Short mmCIF file of N, CA and C in Angstrom, two decimals:
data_model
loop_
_atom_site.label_atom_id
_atom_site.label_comp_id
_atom_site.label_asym_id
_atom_site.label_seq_id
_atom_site.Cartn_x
_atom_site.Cartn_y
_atom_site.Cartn_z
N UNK Y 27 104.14 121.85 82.96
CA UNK Y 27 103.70 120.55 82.45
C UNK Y 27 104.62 119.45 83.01
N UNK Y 28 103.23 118.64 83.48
CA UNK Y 28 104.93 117.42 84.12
C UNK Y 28 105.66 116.48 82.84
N UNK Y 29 106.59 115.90 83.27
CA UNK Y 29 107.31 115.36 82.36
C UNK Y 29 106.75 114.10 82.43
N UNK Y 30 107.30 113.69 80.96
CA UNK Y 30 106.78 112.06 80.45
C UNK Y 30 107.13 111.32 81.06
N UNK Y 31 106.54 109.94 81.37
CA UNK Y 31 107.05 108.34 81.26
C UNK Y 31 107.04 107.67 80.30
N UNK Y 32 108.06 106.95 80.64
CA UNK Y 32 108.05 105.60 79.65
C UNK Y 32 107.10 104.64 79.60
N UNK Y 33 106.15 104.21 78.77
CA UNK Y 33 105.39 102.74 78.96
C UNK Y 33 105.80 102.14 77.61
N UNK Y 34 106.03 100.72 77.40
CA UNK Y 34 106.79 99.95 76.92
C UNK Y 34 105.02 99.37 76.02
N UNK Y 35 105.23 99.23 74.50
CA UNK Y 35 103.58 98.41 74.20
C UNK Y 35 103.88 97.53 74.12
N UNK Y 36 102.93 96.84 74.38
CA UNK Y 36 102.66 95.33 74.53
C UNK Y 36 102.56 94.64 73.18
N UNK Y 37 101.69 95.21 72.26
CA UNK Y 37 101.70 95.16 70.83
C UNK Y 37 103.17 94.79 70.10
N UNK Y 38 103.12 95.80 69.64
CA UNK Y 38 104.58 96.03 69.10
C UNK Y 38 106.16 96.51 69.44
N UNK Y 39 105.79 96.36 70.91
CA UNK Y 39 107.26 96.33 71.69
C UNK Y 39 107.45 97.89 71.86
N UNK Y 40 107.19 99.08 71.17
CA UNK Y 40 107.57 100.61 71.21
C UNK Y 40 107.52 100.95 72.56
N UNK Y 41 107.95 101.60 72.93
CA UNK Y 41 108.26 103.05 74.14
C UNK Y 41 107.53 104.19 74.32
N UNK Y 42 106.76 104.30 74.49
CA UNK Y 42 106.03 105.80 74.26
C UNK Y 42 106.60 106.36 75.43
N UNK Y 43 106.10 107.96 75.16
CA UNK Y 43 106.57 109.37 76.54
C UNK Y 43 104.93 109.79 76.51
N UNK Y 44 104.55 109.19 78.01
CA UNK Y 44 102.81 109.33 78.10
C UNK Y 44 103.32 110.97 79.27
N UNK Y 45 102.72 111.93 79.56
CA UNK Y 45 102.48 112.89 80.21
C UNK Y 45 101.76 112.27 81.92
N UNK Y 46 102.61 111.98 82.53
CA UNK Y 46 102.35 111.43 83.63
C UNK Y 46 100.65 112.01 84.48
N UNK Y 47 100.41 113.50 83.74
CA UNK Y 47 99.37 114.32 84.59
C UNK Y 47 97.83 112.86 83.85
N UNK Y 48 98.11 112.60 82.44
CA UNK Y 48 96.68 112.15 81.82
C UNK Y 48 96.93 110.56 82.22
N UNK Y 49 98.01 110.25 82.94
CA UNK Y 49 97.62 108.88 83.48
C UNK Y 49 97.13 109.42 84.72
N UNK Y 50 96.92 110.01 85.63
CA UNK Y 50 96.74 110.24 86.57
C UNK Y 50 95.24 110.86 86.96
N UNK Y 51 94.81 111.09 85.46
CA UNK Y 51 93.59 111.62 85.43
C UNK Y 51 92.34 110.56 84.43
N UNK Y 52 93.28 109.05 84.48
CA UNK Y 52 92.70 107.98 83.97
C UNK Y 52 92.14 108.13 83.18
N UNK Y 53 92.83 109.13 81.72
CA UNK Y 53 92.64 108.19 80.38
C UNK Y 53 93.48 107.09 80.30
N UNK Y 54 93.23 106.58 79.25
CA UNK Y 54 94.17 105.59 78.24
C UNK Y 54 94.79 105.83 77.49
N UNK Y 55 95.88 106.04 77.77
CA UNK Y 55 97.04 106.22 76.47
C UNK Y 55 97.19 105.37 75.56
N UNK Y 56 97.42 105.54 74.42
CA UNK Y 56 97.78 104.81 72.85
C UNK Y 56 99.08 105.04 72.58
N UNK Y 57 99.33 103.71 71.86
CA UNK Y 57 100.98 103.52 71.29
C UNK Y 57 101.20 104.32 70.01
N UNK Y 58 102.17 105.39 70.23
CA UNK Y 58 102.15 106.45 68.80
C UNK Y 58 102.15 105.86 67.90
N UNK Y 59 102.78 104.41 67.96
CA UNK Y 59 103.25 103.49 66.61
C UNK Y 59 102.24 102.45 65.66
N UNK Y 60 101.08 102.25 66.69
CA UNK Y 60 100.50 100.84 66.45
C UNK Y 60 99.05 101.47 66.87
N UNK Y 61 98.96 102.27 68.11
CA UNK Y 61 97.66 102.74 67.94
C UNK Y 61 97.05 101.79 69.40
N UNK Y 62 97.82 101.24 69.59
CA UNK Y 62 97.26 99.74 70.79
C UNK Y 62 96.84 100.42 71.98
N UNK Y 63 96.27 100.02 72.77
CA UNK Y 63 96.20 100.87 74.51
C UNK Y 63 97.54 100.01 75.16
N UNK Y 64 97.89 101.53 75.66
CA UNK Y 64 99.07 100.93 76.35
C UNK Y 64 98.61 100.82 77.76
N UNK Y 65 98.72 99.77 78.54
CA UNK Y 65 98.71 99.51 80.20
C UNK Y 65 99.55 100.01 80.90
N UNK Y 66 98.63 100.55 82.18
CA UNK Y 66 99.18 101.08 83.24
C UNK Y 66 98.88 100.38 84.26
N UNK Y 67 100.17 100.07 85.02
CA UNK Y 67 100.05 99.07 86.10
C UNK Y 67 99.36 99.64 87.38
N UNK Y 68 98.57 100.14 88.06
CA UNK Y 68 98.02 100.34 88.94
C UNK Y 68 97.78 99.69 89.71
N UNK Y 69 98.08 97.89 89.89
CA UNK Y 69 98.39 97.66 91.11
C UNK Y 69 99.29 96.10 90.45
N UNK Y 70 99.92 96.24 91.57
CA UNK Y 70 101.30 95.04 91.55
C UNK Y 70 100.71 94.24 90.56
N UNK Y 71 101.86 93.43 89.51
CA UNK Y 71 101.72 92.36 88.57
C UNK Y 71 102.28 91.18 89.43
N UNK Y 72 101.74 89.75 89.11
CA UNK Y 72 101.96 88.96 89.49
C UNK Y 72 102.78 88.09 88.56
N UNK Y 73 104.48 87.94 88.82
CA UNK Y 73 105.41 87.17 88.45
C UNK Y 73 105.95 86.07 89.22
N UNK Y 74 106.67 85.31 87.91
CA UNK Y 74 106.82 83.71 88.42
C UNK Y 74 108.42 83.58 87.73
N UNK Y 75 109.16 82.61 88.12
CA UNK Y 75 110.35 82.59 87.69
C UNK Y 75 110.12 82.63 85.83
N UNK Y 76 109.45 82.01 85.24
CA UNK Y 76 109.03 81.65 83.80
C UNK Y 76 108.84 83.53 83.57
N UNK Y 77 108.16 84.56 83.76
CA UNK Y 77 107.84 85.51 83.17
C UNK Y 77 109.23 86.42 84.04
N UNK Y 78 109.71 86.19 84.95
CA UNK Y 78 110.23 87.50 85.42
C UNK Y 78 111.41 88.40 84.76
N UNK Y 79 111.58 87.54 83.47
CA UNK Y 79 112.86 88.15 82.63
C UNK Y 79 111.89 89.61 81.87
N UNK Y 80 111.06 88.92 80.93
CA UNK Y 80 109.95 89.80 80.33
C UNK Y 80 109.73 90.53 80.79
N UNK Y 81 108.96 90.55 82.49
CA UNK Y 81 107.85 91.43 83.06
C UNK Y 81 108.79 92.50 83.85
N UNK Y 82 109.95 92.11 84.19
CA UNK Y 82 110.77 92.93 85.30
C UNK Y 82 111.77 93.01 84.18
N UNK Y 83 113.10 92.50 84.23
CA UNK Y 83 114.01 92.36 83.67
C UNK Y 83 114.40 93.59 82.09
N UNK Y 84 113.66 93.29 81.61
CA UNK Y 84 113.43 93.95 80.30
C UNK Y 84 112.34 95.12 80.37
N UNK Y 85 111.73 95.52 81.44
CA UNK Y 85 110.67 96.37 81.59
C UNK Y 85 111.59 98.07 81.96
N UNK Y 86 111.39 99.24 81.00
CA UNK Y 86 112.04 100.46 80.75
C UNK Y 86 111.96 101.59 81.95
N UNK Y 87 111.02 100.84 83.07
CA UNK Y 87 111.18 101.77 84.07
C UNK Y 87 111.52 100.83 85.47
N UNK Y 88 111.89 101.38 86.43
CA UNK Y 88 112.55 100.77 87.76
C UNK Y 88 111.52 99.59 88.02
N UNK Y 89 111.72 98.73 88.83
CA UNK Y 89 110.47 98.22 89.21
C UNK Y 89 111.15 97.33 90.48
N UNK Y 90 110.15 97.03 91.54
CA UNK Y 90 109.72 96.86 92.83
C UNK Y 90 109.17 95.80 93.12
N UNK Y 91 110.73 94.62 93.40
CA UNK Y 91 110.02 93.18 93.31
C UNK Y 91 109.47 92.96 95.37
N UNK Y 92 108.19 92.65 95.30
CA UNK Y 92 107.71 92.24 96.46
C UNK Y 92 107.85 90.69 96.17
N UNK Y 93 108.77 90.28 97.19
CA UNK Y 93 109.25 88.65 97.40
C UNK Y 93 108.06 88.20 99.22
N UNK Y 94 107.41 87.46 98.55
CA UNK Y 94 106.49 87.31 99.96
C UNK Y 94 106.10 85.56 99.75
N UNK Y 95 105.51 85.11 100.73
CA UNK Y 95 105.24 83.78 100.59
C UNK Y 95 103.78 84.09 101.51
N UNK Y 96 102.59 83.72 100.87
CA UNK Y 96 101.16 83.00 101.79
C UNK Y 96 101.07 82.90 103.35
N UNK Y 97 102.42 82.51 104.17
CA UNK Y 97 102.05 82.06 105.28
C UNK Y 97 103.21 83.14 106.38
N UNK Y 98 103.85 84.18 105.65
CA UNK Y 98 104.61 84.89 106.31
C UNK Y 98 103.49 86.29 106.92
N UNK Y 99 103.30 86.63 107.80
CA UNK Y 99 102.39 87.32 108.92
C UNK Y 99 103.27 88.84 108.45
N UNK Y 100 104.21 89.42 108.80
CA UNK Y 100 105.25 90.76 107.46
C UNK Y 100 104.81 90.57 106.28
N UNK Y 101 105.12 89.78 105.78
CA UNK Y 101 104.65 90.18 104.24
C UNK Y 101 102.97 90.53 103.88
N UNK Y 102 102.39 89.87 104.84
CA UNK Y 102 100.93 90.37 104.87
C UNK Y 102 100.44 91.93 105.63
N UNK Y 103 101.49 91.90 106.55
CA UNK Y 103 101.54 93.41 107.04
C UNK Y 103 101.69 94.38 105.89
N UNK Y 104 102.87 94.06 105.27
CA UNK Y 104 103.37 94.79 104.29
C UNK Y 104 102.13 95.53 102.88
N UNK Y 105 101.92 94.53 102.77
CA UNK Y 105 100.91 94.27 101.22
C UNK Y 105 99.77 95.69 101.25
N UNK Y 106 99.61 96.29 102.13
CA UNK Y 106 98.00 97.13 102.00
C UNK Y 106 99.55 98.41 101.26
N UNK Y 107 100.73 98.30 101.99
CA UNK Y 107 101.48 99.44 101.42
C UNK Y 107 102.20 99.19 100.41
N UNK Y 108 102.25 98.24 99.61
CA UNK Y 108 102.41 97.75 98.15
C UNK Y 108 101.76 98.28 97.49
N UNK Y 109 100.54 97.73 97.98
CA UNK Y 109 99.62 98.05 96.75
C UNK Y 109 99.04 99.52 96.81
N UNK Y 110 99.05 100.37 98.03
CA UNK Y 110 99.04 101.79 97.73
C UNK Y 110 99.80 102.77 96.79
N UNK Y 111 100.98 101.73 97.19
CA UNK Y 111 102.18 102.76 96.10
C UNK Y 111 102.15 102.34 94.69
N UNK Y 112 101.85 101.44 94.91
CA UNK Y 112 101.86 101.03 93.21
C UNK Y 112 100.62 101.46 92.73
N UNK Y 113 99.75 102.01 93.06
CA UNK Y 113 98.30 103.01 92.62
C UNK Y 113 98.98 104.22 92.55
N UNK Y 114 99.83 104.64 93.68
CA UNK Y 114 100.01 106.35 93.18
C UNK Y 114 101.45 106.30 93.16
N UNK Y 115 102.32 105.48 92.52
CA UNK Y 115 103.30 105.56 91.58
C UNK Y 115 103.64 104.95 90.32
N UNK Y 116 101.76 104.69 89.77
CA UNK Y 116 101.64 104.22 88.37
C UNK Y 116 102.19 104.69 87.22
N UNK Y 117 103.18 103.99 86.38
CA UNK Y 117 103.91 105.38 85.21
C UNK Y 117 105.26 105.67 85.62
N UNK Y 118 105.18 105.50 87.11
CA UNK Y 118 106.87 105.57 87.53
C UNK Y 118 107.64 105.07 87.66
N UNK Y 119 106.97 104.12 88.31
CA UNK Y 119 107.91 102.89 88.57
C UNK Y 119 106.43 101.64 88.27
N UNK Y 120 107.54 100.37 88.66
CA UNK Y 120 105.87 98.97 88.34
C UNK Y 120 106.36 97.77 89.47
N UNK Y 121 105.38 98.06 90.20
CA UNK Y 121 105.38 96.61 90.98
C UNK Y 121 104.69 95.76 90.78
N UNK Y 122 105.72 94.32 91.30
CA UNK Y 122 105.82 93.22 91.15
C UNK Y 122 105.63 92.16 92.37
N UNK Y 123 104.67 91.42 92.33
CA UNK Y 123 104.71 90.61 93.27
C UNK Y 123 105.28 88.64 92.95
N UNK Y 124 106.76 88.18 93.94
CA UNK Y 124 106.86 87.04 93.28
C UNK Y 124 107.08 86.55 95.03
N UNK Y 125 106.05 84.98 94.70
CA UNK Y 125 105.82 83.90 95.87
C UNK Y 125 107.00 83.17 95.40
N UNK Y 126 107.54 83.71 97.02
CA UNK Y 126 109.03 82.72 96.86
C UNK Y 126 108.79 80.96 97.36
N UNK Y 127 107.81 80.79 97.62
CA UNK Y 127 107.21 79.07 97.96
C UNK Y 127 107.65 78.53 95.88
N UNK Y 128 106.45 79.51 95.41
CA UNK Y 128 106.67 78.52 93.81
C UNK Y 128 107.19 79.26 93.25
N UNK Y 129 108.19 79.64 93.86
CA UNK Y 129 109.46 80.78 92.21
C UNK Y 129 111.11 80.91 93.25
N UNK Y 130 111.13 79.63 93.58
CA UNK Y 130 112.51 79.10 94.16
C UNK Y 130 113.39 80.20 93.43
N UNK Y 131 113.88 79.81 92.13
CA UNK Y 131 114.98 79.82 91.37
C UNK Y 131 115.09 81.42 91.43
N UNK Y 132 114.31 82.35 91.41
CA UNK Y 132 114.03 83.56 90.79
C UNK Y 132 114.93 83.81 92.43
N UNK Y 133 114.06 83.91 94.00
CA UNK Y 133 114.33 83.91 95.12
C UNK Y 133 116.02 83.74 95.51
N UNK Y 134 116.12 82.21 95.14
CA UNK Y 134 117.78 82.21 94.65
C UNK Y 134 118.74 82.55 94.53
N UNK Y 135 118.27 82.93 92.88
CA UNK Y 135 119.60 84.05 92.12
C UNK Y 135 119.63 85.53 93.15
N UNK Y 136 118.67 85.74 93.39
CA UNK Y 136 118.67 86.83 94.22
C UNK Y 136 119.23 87.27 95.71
N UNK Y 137 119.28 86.15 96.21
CA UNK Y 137 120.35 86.06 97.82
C UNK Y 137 119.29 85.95 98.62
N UNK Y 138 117.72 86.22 98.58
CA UNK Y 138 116.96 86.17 99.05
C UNK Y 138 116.93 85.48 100.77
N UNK Y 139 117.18 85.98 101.93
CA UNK Y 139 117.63 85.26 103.07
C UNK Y 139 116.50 85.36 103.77
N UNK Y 140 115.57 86.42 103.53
CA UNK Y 140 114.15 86.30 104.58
C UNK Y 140 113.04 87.17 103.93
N UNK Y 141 112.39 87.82 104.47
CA UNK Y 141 110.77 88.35 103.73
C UNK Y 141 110.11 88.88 105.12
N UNK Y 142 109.45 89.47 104.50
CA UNK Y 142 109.41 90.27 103.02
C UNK Y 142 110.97 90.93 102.69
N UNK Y 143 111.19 90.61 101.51
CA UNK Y 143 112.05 91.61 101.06
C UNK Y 143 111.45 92.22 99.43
N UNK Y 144 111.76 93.70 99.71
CA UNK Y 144 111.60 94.45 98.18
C UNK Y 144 113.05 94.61 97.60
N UNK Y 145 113.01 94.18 95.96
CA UNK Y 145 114.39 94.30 95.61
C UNK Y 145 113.67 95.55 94.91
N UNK Y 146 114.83 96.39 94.28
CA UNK Y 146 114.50 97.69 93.65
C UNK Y 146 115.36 97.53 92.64
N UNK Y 147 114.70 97.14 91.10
CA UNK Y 147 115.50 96.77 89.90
C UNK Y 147 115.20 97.72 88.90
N UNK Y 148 116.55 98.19 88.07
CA UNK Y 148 117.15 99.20 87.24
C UNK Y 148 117.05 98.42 85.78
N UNK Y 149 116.45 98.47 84.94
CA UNK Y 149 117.50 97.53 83.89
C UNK Y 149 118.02 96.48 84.07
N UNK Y 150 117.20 95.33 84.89
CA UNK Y 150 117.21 94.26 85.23
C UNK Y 150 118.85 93.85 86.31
N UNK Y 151 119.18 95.13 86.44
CA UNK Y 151 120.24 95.16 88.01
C UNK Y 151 119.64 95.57 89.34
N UNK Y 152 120.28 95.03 90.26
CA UNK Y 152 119.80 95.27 91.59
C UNK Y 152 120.12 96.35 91.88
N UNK Y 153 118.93 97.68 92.42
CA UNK Y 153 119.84 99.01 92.69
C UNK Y 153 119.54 99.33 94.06
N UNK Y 154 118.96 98.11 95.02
CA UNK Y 154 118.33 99.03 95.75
C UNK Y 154 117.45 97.40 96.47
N UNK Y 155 117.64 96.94 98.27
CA UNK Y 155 116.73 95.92 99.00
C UNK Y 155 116.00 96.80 100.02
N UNK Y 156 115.06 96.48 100.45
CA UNK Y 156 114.34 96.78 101.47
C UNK Y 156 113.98 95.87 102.30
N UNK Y 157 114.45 94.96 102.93
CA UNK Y 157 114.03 94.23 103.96
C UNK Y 157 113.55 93.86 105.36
N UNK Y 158 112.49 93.43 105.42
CA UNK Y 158 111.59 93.69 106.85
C UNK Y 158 110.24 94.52 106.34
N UNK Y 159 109.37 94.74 107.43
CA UNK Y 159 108.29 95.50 107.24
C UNK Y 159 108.90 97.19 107.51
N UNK Y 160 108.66 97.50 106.97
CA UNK Y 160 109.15 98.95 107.11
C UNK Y 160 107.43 99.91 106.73
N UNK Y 161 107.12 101.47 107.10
CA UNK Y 161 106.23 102.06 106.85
C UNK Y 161 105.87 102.32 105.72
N UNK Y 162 104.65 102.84 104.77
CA UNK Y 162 105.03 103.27 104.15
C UNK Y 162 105.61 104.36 103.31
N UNK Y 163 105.58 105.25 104.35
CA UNK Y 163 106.39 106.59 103.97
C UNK Y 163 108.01 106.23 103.50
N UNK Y 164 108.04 105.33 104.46
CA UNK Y 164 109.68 105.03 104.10
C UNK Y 164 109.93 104.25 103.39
N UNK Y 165 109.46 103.64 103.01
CA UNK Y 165 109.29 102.93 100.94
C UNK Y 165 109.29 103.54 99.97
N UNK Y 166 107.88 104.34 100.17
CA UNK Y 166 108.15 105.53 99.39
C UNK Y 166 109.10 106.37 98.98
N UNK Y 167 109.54 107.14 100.48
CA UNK Y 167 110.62 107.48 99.90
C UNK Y 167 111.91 107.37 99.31
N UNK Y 168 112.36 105.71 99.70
CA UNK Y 168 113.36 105.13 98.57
C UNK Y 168 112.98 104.78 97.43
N UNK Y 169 111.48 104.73 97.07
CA UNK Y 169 111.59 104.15 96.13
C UNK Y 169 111.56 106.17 95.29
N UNK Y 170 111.05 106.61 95.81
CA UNK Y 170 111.17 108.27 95.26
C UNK Y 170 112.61 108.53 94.88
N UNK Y 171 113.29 108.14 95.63
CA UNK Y 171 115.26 108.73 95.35
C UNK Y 171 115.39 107.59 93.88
N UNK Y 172 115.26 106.51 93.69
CA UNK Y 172 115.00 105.50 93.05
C UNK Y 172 114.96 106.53 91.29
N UNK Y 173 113.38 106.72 91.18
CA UNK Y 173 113.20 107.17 90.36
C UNK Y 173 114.00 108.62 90.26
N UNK Y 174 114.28 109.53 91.56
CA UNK Y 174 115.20 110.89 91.18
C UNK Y 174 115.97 110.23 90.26
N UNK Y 175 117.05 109.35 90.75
CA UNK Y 175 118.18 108.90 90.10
C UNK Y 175 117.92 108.51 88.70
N UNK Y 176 116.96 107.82 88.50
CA UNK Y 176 117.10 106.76 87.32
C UNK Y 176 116.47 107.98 86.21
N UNK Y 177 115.65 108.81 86.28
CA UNK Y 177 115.45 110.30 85.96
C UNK Y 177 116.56 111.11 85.32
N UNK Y 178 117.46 111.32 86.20
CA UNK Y 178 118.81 111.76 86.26
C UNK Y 178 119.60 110.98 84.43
N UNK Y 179 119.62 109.82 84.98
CA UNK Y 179 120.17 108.90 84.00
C UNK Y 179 120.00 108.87 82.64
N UNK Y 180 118.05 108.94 82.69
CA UNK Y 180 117.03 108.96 81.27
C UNK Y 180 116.72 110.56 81.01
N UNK Y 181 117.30 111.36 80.04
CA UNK Y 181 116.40 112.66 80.04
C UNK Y 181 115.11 112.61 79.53
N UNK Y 182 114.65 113.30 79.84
CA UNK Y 182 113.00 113.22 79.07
C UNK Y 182 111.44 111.94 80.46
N UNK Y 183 112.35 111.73 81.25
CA UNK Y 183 111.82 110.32 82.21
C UNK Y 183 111.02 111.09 83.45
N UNK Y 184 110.07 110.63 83.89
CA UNK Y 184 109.70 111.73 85.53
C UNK Y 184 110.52 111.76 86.12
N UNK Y 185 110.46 112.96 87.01
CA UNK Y 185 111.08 112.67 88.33
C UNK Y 185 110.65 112.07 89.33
#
């Protein structure tokens, strides 16, 4: 049996341990506490400096900020392999997409020097950049060591 993830409810704030196999086989999981449907991100969320504390920051599993801007030609390369991984690493990790044109401040704090860049955030710390267009096997697989580790850290968490 594979091991649980974390999904965080929206409702009433709880944590559940969903069985990674029945997200994968697209039911809907419920919050043990409240009963709510809990969401599964299946493809990148769209953050802005105003939400990115909430949506990233405070969010119980790793997550995968895609920093891109509209008119960068890489970051549009990039995007078909964003959004693949974030379909088949739903539950594991959660990506994030933030336009560094209208989310200056967020870009900023971050050192942000060019783009695409993916930051790879722990508990709202930086654990991990990816910068440039890279494949996506090789995203994947950092973002795979990513979750080994953070696994490692959480018992009871996927690998």
């Amino acid at each position: 049996m594979a091991e649980p993830v974390l999904l965080p409810c929206s409702a009433c704030g709880a944590t559940n341990r969903i069985p990674l196999a029945k997200i994968h086989e697209g039911l809907t999981p419920r919050c043990g506490r409240c009963k709510a449907p809990l969401h599964v991100d299946h493809a990148p969320v769209i953050v802005t400096d105003d939400t990115f504390a909430a949506q990233v920051e405070h969010f119980p599993l790793p997550v995968i900020v895609d920093l891109w801007a509209p008119w960068c030609e890489p970051c549009r390369m990039i995007a078909p392999a964003v959004d693949a991984l974030s379909e088949e690493m739903a539950g594991l990790v959660r990506f994030v997409k933030l336009n560094i044109d209208e989310n200056q401040a967020t870009a900023a704090r971050f050192n942000v020097r060019s783009i695409p860049t993916l930051l790879v955030l722990s508990g709202g710390r930086e654990i991990d950049r990816i910068v440039g267009v890279k494949p996506q096997p090789e995203i994947r697989r950092r973002v795979e060591q990513i979750i080994s580790r953070a696994s490692e850290q959480t018992p009871g968490t996927a690998r």
